[in-house]
CSV table of C-alpha atoms in Angstrom, one decimal:
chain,number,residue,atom,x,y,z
W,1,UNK,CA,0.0,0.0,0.0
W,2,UNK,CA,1.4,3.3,-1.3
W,3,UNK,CA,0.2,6.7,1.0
W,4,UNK,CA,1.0,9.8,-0.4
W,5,UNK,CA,1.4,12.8,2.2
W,6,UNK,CA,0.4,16.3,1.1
W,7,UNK,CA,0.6,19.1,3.6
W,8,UNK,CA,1.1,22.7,4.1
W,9,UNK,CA,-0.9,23.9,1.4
W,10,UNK,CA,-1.6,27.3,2.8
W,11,UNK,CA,-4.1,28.1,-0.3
W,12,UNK,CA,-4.9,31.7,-0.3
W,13,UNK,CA,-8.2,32.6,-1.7
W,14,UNK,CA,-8.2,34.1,-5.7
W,15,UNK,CA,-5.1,32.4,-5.7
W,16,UNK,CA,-3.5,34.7,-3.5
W,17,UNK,CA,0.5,34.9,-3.0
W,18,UNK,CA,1.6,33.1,0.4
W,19,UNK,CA,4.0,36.3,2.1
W,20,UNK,CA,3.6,37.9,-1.3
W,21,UNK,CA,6.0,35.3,-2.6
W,22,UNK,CA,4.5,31.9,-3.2
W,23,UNK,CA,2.6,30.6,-5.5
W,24,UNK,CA,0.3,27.9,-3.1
W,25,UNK,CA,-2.6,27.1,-5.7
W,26,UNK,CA,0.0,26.3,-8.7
W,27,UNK,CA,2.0,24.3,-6.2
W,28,UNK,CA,-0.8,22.1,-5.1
W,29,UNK,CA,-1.8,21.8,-9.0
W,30,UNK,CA,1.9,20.5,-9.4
W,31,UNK,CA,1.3,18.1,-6.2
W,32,UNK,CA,-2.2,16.7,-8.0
W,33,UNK,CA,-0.4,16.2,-11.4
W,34,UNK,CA,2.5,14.2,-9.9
W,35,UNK,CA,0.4,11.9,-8.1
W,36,UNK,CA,-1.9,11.2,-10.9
W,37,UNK,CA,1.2,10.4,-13.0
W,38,UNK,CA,3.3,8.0,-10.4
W,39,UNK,CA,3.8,4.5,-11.4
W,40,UNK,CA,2.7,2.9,-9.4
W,41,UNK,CA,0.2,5.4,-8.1
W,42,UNK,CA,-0.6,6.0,-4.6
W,43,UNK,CA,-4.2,4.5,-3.4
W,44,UNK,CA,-4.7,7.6,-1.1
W,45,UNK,CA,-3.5,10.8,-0.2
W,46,UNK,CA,-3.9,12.0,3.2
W,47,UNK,CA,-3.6,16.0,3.9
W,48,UNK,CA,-2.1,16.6,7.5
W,49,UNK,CA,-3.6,20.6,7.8
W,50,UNK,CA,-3.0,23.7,6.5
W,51,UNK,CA,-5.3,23.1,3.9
W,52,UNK,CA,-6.3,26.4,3.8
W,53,UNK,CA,-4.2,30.1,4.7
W,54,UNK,CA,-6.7,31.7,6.6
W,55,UNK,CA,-9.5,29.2,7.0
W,56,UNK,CA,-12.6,30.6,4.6
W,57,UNK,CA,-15.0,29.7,2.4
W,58,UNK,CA,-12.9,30.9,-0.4
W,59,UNK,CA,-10.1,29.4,-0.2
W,60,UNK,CA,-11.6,25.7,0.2
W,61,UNK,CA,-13.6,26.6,-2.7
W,62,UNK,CA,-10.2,26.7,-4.6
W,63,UNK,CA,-8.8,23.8,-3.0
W,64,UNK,CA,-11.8,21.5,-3.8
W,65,UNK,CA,-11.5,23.0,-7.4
W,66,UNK,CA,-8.0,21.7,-7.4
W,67,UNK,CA,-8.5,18.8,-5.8
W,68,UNK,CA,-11.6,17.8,-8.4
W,69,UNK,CA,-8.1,17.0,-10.8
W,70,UNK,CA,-6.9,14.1,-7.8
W,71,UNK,CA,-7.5,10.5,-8.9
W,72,UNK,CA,-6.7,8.8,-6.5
W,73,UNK,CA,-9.2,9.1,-2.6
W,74,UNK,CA,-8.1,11.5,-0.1
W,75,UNK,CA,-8.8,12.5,3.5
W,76,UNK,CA,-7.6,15.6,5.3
W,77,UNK,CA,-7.1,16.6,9.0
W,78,UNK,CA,-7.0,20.5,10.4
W,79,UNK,CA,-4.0,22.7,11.3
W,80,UNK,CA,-3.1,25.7,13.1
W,81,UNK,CA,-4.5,28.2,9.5
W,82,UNK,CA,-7.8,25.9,9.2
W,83,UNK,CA,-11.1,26.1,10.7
W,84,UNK,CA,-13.4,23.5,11.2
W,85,UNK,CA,-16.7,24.2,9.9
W,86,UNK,CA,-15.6,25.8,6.6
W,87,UNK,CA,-13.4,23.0,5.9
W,88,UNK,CA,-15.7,20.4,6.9
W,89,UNK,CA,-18.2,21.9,4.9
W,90,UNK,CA,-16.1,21.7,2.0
W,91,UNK,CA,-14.9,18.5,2.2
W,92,UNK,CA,-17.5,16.2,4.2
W,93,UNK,CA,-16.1,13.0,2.5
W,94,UNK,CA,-12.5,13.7,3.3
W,95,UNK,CA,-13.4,14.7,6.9
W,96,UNK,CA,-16.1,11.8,7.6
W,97,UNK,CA,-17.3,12.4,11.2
W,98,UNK,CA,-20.9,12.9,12.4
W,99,UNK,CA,-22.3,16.0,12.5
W,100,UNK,CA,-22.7,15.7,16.5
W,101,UNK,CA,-18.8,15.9,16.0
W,102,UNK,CA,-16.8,18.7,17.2
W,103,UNK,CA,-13.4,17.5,16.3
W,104,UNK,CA,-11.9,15.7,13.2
W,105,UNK,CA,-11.1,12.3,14.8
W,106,UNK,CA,-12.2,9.7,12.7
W,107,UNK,CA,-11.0,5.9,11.3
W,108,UNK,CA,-10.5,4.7,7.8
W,109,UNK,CA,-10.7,1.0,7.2
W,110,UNK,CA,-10.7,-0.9,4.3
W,111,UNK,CA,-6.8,-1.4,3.5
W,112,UNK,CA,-4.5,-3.5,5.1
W,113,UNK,CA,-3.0,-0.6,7.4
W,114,UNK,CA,-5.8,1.5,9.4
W,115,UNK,CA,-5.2,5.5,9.1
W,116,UNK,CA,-6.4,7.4,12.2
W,117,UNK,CA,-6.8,11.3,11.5
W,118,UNK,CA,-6.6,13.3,14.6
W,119,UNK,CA,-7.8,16.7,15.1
W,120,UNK,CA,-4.9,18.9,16.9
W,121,UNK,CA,-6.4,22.5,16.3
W,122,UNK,CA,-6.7,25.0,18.6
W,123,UNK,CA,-9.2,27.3,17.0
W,124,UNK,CA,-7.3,31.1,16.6
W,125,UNK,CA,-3.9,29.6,18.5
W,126,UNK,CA,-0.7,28.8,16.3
W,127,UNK,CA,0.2,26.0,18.8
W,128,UNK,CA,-1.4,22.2,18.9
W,129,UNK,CA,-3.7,21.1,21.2
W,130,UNK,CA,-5.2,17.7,22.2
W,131,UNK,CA,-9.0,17.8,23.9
W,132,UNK,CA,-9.3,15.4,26.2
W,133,UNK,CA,-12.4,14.1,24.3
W,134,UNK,CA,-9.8,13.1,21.3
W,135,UNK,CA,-7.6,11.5,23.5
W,136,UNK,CA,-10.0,9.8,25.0
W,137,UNK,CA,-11.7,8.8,21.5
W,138,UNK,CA,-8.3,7.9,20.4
W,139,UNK,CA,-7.4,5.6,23.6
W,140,UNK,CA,-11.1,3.9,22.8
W,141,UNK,CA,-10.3,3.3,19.0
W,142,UNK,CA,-6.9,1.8,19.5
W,143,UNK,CA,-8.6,-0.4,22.5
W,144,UNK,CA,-11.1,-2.6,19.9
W,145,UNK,CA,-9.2,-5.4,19.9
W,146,UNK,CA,-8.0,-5.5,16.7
W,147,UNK,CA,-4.3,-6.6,15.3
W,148,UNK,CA,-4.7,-4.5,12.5
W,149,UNK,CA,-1.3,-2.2,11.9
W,150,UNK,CA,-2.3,1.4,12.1
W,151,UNK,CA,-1.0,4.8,11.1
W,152,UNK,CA,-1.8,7.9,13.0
W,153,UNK,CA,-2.0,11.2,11.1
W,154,UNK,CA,-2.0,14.6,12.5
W,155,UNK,CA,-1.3,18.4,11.7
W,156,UNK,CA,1.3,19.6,14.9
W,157,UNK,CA,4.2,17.4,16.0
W,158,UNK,CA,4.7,16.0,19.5
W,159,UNK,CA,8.2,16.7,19.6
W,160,UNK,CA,10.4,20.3,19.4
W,161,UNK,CA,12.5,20.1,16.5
W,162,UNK,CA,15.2,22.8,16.8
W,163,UNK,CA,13.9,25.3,15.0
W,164,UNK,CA,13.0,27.8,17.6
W,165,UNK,CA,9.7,29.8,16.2
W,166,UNK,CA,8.1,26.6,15.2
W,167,UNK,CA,8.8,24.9,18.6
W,168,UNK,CA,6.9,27.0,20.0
W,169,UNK,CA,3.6,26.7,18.3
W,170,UNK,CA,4.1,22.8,18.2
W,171,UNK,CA,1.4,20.5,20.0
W,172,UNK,CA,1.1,21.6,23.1
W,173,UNK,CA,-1.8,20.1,26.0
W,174,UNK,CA,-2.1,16.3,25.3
W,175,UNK,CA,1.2,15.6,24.1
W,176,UNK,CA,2.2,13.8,27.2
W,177,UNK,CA,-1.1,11.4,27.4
W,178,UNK,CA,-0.6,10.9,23.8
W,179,UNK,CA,2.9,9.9,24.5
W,180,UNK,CA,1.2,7.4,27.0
W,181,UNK,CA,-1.3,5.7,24.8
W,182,UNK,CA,0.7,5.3,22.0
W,183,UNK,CA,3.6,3.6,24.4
W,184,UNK,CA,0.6,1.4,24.8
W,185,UNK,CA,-0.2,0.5,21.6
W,186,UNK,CA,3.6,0.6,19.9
W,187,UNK,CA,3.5,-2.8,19.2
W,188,UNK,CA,0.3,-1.9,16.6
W,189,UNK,CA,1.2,1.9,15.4
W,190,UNK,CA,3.6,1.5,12.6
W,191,UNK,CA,4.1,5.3,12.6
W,192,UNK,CA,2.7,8.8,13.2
W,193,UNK,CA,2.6,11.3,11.1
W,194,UNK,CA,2.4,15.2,11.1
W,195,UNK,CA,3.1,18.1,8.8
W,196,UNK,CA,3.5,21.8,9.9
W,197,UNK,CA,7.4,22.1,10.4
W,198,UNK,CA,7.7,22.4,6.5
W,199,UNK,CA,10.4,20.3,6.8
W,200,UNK,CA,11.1,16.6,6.4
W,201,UNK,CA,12.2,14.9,10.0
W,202,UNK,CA,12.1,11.6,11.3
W,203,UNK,CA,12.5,10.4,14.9
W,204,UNK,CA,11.6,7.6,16.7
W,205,UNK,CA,8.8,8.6,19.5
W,206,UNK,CA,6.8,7.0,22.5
W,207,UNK,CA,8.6,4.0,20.9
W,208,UNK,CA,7.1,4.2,17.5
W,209,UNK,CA,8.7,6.5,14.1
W,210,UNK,CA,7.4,10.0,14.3
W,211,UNK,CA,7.8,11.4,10.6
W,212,UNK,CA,7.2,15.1,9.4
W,213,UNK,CA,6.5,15.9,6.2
W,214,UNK,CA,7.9,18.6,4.1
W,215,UNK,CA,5.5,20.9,2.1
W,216,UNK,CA,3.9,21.1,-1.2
W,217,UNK,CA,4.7,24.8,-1.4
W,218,UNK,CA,7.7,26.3,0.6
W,219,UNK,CA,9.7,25.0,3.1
W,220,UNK,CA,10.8,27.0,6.8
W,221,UNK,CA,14.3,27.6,6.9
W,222,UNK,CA,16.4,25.5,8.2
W,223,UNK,CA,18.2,26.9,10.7
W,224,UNK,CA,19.0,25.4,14.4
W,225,UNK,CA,20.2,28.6,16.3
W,226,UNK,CA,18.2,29.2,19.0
W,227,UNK,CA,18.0,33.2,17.8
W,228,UNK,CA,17.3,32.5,14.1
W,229,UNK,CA,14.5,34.6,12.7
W,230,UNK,CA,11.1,32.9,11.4
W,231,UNK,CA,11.6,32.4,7.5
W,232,UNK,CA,10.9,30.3,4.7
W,233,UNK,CA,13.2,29.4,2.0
W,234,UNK,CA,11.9,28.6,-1.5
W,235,UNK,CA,13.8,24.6,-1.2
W,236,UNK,CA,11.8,21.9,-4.0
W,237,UNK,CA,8.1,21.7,-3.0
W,238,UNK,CA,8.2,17.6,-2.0
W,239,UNK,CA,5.7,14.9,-0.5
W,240,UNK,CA,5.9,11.6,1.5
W,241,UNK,CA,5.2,8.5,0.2
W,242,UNK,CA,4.8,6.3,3.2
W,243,UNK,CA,5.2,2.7,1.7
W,244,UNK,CA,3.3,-0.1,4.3
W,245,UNK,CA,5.3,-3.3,3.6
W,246,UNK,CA,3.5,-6.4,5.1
W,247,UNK,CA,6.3,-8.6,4.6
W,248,UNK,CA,8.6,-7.0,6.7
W,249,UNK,CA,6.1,-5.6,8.9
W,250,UNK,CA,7.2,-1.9,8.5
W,251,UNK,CA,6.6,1.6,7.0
W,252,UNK,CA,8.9,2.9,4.3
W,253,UNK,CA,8.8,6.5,3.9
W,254,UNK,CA,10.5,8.3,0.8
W,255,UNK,CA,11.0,11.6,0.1
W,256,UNK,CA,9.7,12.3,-3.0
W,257,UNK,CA,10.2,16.0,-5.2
W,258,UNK,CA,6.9,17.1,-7.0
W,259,UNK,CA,9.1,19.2,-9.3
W,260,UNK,CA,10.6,17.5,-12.3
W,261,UNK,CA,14.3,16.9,-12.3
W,262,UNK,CA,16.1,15.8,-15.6
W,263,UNK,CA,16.7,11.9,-15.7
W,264,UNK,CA,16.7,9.2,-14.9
W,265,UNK,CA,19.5,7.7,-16.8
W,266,UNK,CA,20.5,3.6,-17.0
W,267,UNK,CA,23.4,2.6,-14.7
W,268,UNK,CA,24.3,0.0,-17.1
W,269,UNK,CA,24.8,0.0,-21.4
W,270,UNK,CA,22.9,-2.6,-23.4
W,271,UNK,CA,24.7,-5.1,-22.9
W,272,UNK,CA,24.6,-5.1,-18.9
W,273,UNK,CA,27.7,-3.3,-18.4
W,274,UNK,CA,28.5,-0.6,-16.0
W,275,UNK,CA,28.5,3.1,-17.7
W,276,UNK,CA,31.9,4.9,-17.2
């Protein structure tokens, strides 16, 4: 099973600029043309937050527009630049909860790993945040008594990452029970994953692989000095293709560019020799 990661989007509406300087909507349309074209092609895409820039009508509007293009299912979770209600509104098969629902916690079945979207906005806050009615939701759904392998997916990381003005706004309340619960389960969660760094980074958590994914669009700057300045660098716009490999019992995650690059050329001439 092939899961292609998309997150970050940060659609503006009328296809506004992101920071006057990024072009979000023609990244994303980059994003659904390279997943329609893989070989072999995903069989979904999940959206870990940001969907949006500023969380209206608008902007989903575009996204959905986009996102008519996709052939290949998706689902989506909030981050810190979304809102709920629009985006639910917009996308109530990508975001399929009940409508006595308040957060975006919800299960998809059907393939041979089980993806668990959870909802880590704090409504007008940059930072994560974990209700106690998700963790307790969450505790519940990994609790069935089922063997299946699962794969949690979320918008704000657990963890600080270095980079000083994104530590701060990462998740927050709950981290430390969700660091309990999964500890539980470790045995059965393959590997969570999370966008809003911009940047990809892979630990190892609570015992299990913690992965963040890079953006569609722009990337934050790397920079690990405690003083650096909040800034984005213009880096390839790139996905995750998280790989779930029965055989071995693990999940593969590749980095993989949206732009394209020239190649690829053969290692070896026709007749099975090395090129040199």
């Amino acid at each position: 099973m092939i899961i292609a990661q998309l997150t970050d989007l940060h659609i503006g509406a009328g296809r506004r600029l992101a920071y006057r300087k990024v072009d979000t909507a023609g990244a994303l349309e980059k994003a659904v043309e390279r997943v329609n074209h893989m070989v072999p092609r995903p069989d979904i895409v999940l959206f870990s937050g940001d969907i949006g820039d500023l969380g209206v009508d608008a902007e989903y509007g575009l996204v959905a527009e986009i996102l008519s293009a996709l052939e290949v299912p998706y689902f989506m979770v909030p981050g810190n630049h979304d809102q709920r209600m629009p985006m639910r509104k917009a996308f109530p098969a990508a975001t399929p909860i009940g409508s006595d629902q308040t957060y975006v916690n919800y299960v998809i079945e059907g393939y041979p790993i089980r993806l668990i979207g959870i909802d880590t906005l704090d409504e007008g806050r940059p930072e994560g945040k974990l209700a106690p009615e998700t963790l307790d939701w969450l505790e519940k759904a990994l609790s069935d008594g089922s063997e299946k392998p699962c794969l949690l997916f979320m918008h704000h990381p657990p963890i600080t990452v270095g980079i000083t003005h994104m530590d701060v706004q990462n998740l927050g309340d709950g981290a430390a029970r969700l660091a309990r619960i999964v500890e539980a389960h470790k045995d059965r969660i393959k590997a969570i994953i999370c966008g809003h760094v911009h940047r990809p980074i892979h630990t190892v958590w609570a015992g299990v692989p913690l992965i963040v994914g890079p953006s569609v669009a722009h990337q934050v700057a790397l920079d690990l000095d405690p003083a650096g300045p909040s800034a984005f660098v213009m880096e390839p716009p790139a996905m995750h293709l998280h790989v779930w490999d029965p055989a071995q019992g693990c999940l593969l995650t590749h980095l993989a560019y949206i732009e394209r690059y020239d190649g690829p050329y053969p290692f070896f001439d026709a007749n099975g020799k090395l090129i040199v």
